[in-house]
Short mmCIF file of C-alpha atoms and ligand atoms in Angstrom, two decimals:
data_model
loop_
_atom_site.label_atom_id
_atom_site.label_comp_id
_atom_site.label_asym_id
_atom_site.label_seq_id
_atom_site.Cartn_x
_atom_site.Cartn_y
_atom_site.Cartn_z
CA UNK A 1 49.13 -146.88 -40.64
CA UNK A 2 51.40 -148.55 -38.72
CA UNK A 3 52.71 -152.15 -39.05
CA UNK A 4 54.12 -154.13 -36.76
CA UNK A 5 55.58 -156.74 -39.35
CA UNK A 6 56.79 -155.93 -42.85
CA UNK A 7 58.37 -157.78 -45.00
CA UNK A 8 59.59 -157.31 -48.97
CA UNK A 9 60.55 -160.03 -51.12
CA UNK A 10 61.96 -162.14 -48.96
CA UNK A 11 64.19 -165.42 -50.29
CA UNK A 12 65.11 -168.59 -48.89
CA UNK A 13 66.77 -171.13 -50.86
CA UNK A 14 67.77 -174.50 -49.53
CA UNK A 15 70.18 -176.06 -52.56
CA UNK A 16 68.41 -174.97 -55.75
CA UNK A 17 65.00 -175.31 -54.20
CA UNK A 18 63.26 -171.43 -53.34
CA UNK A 19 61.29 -172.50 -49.91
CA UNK A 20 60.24 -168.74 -50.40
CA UNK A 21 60.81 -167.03 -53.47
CA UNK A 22 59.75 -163.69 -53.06
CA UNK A 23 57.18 -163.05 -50.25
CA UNK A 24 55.83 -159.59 -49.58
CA UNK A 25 53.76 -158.99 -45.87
CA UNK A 26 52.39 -156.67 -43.72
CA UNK A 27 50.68 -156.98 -40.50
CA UNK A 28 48.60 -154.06 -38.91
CA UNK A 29 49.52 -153.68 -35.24
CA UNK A 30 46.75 -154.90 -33.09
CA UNK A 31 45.74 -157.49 -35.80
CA UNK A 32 45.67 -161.55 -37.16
CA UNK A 33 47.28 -161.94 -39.78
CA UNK A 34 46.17 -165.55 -41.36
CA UNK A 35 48.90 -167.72 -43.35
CA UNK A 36 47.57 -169.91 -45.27
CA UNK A 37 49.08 -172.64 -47.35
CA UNK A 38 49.51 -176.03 -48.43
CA UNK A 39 52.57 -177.86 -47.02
CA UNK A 40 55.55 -177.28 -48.16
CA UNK A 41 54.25 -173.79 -49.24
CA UNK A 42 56.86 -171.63 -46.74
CA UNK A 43 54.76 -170.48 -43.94
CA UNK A 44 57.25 -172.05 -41.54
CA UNK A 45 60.54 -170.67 -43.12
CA UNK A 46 58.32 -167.58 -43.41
CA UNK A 47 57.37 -167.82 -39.49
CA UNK A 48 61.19 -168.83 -38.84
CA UNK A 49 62.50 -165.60 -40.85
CA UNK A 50 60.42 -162.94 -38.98
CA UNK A 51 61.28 -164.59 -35.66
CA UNK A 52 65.18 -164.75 -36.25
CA UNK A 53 65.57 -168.02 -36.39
CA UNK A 54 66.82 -168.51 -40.00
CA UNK A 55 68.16 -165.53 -42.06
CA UNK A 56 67.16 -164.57 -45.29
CA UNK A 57 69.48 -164.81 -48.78
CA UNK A 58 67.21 -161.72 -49.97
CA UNK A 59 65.01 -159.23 -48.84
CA UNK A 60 64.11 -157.68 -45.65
CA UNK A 61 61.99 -157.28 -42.90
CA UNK A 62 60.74 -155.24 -39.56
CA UNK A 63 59.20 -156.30 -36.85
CA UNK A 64 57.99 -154.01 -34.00
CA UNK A 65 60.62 -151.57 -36.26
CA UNK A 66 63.84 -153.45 -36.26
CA UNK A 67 64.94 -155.32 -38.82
CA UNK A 68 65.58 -159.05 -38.47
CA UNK A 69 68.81 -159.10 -39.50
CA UNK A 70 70.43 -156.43 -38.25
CA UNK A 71 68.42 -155.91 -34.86
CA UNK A 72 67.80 -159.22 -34.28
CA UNK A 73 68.76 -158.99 -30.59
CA UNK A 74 65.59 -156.30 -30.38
CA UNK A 75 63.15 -158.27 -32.50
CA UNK A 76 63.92 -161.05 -30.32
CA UNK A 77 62.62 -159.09 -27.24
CA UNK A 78 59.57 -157.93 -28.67
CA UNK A 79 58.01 -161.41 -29.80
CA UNK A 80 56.54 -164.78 -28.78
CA UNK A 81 56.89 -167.83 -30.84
CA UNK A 82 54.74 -171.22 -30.52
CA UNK A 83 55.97 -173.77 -33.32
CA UNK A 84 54.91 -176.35 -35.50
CA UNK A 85 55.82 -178.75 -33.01
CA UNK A 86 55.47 -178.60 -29.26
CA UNK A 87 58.49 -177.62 -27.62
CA UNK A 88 57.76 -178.39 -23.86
CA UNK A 89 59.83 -180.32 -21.85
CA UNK A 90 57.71 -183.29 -20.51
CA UNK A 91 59.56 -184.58 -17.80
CA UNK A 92 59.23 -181.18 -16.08
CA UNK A 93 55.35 -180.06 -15.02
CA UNK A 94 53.38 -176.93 -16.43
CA UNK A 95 54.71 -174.73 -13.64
CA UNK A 96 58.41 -175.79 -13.53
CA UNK A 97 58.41 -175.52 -17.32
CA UNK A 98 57.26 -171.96 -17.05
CA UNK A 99 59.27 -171.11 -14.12
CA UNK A 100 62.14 -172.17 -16.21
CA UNK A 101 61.46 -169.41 -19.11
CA UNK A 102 60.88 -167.11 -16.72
CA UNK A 103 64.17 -167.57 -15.00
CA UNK A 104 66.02 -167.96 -18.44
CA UNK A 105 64.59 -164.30 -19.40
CA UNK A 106 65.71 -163.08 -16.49
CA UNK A 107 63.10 -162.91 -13.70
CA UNK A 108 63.55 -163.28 -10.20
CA UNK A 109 62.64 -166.79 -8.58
CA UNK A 110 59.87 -165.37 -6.90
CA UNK A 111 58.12 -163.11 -10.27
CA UNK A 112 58.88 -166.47 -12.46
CA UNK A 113 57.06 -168.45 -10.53
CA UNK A 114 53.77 -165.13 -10.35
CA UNK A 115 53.73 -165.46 -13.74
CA UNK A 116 54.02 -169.22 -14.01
CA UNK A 117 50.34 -169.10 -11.62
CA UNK A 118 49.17 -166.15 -13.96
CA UNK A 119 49.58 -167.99 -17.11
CA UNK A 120 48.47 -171.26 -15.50
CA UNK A 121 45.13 -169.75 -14.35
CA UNK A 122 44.89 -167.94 -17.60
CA UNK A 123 44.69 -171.28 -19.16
CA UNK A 124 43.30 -173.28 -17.21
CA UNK A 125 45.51 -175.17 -16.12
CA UNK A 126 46.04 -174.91 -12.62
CA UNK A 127 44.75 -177.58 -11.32
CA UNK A 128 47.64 -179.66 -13.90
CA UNK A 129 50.27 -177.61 -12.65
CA UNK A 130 51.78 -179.98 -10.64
CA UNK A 131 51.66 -182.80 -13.12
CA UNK A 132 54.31 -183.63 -15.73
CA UNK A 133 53.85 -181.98 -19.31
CA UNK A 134 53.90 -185.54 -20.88
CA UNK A 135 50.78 -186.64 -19.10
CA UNK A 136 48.76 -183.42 -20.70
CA UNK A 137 46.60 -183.99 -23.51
CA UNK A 138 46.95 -182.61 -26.67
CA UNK A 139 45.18 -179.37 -26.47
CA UNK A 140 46.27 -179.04 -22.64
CA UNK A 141 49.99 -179.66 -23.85
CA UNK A 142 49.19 -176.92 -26.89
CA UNK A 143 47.93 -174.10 -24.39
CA UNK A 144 51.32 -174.87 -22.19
CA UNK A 145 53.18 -174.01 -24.99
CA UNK A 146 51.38 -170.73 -25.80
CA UNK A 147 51.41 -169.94 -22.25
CA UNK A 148 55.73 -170.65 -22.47
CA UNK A 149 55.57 -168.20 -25.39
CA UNK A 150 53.93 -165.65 -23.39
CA UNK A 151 56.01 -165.57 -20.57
CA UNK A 152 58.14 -162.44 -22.08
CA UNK A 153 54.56 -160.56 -22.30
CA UNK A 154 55.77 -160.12 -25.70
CA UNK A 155 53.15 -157.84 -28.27
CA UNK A 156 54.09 -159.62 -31.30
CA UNK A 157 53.43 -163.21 -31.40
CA UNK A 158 53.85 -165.90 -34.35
CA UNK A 159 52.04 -169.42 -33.93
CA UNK A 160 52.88 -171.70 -36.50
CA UNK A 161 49.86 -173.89 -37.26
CA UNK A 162 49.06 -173.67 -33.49
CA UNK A 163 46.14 -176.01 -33.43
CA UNK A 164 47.07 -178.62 -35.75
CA UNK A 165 46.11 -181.90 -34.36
CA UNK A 166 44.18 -181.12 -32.15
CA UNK A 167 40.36 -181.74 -31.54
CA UNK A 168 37.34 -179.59 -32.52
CA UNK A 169 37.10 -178.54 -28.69
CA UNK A 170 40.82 -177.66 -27.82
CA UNK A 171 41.34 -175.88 -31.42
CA UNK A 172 37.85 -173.82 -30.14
CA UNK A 173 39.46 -172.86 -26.83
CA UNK A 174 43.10 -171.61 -28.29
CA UNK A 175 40.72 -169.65 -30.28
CA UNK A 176 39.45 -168.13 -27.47
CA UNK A 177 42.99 -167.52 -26.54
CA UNK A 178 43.93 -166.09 -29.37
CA UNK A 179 40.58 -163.32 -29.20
CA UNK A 180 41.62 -162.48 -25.76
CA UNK A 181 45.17 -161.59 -26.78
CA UNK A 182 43.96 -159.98 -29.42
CA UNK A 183 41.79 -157.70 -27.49
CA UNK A 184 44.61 -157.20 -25.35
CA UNK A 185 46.39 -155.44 -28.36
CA UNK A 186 49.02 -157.94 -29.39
CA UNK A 187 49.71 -158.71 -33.01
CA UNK A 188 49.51 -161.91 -34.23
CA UNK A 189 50.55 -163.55 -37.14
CA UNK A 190 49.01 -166.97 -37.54
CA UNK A 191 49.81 -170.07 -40.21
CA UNK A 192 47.60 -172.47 -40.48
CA UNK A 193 45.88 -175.16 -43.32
CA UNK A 194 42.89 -174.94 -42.04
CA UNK A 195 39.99 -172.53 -43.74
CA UNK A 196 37.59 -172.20 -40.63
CA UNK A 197 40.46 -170.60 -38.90
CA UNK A 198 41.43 -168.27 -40.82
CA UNK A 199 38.40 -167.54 -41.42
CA UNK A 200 37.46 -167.06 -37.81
CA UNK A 201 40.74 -165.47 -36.56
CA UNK A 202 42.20 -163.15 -39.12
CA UNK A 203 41.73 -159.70 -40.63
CA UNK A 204 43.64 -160.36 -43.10
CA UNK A 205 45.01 -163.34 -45.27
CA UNK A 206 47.71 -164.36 -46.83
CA UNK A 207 47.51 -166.83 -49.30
CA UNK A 208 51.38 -168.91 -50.07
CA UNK A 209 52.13 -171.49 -52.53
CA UNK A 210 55.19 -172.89 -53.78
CA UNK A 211 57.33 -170.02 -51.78
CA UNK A 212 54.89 -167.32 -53.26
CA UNK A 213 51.89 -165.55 -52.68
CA UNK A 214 48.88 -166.89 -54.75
CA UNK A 215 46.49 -163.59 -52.79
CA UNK A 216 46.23 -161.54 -50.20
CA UNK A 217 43.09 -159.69 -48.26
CA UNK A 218 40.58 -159.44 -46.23
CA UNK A 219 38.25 -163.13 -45.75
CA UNK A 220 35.48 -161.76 -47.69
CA UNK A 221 37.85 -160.29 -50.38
CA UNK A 222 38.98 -163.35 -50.82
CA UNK A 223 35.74 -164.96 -51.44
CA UNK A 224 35.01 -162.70 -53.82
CA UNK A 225 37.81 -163.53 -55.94
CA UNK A 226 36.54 -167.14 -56.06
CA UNK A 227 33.73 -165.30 -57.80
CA UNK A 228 30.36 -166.25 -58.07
CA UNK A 229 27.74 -169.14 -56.43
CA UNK A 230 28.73 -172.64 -56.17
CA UNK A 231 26.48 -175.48 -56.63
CA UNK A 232 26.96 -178.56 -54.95
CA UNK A 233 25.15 -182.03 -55.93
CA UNK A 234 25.47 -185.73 -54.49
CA UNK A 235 24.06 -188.21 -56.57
CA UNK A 236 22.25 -190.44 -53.99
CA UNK A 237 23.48 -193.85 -56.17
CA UNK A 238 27.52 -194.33 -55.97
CA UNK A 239 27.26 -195.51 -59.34
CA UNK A 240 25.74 -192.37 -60.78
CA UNK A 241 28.74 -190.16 -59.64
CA UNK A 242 31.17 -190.54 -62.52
CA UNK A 243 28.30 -190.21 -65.00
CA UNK A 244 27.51 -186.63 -63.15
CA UNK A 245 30.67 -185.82 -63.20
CA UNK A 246 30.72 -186.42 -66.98
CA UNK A 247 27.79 -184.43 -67.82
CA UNK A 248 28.56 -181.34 -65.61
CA UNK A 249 32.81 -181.83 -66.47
CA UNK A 250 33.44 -181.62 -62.53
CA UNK A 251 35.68 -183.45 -60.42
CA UNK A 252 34.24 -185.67 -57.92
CA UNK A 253 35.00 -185.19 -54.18
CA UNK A 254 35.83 -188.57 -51.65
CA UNK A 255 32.81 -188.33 -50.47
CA UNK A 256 30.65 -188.19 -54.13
CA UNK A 257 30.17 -184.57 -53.97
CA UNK A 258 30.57 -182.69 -56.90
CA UNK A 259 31.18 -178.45 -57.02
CA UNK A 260 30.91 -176.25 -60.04
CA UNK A 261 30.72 -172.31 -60.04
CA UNK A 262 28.16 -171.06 -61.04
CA UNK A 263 28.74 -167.63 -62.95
CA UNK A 264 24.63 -167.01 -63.73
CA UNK A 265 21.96 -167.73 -61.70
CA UNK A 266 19.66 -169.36 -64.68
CA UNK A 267 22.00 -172.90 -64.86
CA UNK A 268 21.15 -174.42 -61.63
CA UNK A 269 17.50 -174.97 -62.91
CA UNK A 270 19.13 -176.32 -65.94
CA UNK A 271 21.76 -178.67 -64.80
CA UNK A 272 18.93 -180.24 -62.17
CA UNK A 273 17.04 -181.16 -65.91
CA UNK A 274 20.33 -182.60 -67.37
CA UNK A 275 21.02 -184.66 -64.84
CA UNK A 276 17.16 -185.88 -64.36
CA UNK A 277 16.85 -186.39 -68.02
CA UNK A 278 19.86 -189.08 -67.32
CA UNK A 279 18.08 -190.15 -64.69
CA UNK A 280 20.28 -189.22 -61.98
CA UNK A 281 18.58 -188.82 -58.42
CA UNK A 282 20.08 -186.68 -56.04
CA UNK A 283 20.60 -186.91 -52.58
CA UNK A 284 21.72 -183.66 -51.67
CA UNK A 285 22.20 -180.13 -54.09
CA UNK A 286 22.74 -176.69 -52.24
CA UNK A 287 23.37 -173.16 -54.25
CA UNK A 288 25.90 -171.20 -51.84
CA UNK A 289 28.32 -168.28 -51.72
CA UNK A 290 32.23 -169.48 -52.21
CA UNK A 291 34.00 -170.53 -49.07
CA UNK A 292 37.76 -170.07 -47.99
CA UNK A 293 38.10 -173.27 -49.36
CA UNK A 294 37.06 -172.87 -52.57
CA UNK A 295 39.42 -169.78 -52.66
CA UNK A 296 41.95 -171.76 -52.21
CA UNK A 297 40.80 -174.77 -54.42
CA UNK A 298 41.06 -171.39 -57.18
CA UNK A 299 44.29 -170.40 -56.48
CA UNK A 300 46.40 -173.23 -55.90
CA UNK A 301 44.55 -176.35 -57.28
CA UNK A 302 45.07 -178.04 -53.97
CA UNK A 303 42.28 -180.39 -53.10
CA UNK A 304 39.77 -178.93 -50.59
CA UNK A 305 39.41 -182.66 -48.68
CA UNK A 306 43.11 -182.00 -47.80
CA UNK A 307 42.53 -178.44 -46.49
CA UNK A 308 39.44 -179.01 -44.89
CA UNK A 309 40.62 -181.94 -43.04
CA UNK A 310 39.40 -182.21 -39.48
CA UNK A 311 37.53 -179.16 -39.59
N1 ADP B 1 66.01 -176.83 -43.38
C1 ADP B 1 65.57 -177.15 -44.60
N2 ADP B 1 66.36 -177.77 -45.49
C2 ADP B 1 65.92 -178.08 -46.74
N3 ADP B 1 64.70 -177.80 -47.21
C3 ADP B 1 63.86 -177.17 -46.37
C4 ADP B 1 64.24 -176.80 -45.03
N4 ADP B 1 63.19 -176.20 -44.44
C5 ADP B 1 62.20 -176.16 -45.36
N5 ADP B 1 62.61 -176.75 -46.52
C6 ADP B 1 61.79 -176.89 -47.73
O1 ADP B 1 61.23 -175.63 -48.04
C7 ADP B 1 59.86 -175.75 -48.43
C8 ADP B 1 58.97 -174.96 -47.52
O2 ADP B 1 58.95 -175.58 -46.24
P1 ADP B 1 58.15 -175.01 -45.00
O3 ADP B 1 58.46 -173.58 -44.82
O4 ADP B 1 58.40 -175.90 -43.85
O5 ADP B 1 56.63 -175.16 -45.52
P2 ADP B 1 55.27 -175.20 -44.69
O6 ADP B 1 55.55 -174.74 -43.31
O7 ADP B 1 54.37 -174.27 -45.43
O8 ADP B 1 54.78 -176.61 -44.75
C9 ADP B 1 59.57 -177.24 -48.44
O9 ADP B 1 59.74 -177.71 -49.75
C10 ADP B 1 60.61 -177.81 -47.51
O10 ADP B 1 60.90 -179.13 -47.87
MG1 MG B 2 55.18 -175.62 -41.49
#
């Protein structure tokens, strides 16, 4: 098997705070890797290690082979990085921002600006070309800077939360992005807070929290940890919600819902007569397999309205 990122216990401290505290990875060449995590978790010091960017007080790591540290010079060659935060510069337009990489890495005037129309098609966004970054939209301004990260053709590429923000329709087309890539063979290791994305782009997961990893593996490994059905009920009074929640010892959701596993198949039936006996009516109950976000709600306790936001 080979990997195209690796990565053993790995340490970053900021004063007496461990941002990562011992983080093991590996990423099969050719495949997603999903981070997942609550803020503040350490997928972008993570992201920021394997890139270069920041060193690490322990551990170590390769990517395409070299290690960070050491050979940073060659990781650097080999990757493509889109951050948290977009880095384009908006005064300039998509094709003089691109031009720009492209003549910082070293290509002629006349290849920077082939592969500024390349990657503009590619994302279609040719027809903005000419206008200023500023005046893109959010997902427009997000595929610019995947497209800036690209420039380098680079076969390992880290996007850190890459489609935070943005709406149900752009997130869908970097997804498509993403696939493409993908298929092209490039290995990509993804962060992200949302479920449905993981869940859609990566082979594999990793699961951080407080600077270490709470699980790793496949999507459907992962559900299986969470074990079990769930059952989810929505009392079709407001009122009758914290009485529920009483009887079945659940916590409420925002939006009324409660969730409780369900480890045999025979208590559904009988929490439906509890809660009629109390005269509770329901709006809404649904037995289902566990989701990514009830995964998560297992391992870290993190509340699923705050991962699930936007989805
Ligand atoms: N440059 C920094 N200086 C001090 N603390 C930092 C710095 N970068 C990150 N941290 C802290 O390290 C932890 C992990 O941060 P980060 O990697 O950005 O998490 P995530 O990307 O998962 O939200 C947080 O508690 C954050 O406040
Ligand atoms: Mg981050």
């Amino acid at each position: 098997m080979t990997y195209a990122i690796e990565a053993e216990g790995l340490v970053k401290r900021y004063g007496d705070k461990a941002a990562l505290d011992g983080i093991d990875l590996r990423v099969r060449a050719g495949t997603v890797l999903g981070v997942l995590g609550p803020n503040g978790a350490g997928k972008t010091t993570a992201v920021r290690i394997l890139a270069t960017l920041a060193a690490p007080d322990e551990g170590r790591a390769l990517v395409g082979g070299f290690d960070v540290t050491r050979q940073a010079a060659k990781v650097r060659q080999l990757i493509g990085l889109t951050g948290q935060y977009a880095s384009v510069d908006e005064k300039l337009t998509g094709t003089q921002n691109l031009v720009m990489i492209g003549r910082l890495l070293g290509l002629s005037r006349t290849s920077a600006k082939a592969r500024a129309a390349e990657l503009l098609e590619r994302f279609s966004l040719t027809e903005a070309a000419a206008k200023q970054a500023g005046a893109y939209s959010g997902g427009m301004r997000r595929r610019l800077d995947l497209a800036v990260s690209l420039v380098s053709r680079p076969r390992i590429l880290f996007l850190d939360e890459p489609t935070t923000g943005l709406d149900p329709h752009a997130r869908n087309e970097l997804w498509d992005v993403v696939r493409e890539l993908v298929a092209d063979g490039v290995t990509v290791l993804l962060t992200t807070q949302y479920l449905a994305e993981a869940d859609q782009l990566a082979d594999d997961l990793l699961v951080i929290d407080n600077g270490r990893v709470a699980a790793s593996g496949s999507p459907d490994e992962l559900k299986a940890l969470a074990g079990g059905h769930r059952l989810d009920l929505k009392p079709l009074r407001r009122d009758d919600v914290e009485k529920a929640a009483g009887i079945l010892g659940a916590k409420p959701g925002e939006d009324g819902r409660l969730t409780i596993p369900i480890h045999d198949l025979a208590v559904p039936p009988a929490v439906l007569r509890k809660l009629d006996e109390a005269g509770i009516v329901l709006a809404e109950h649904a037995l289902r397999l566990p989701s990514l976000d009830d995964v998560f709600l297992t391992l870290t306790g993190t509340d699923k309205t705050l991962m699930g936001a936007g989805k």
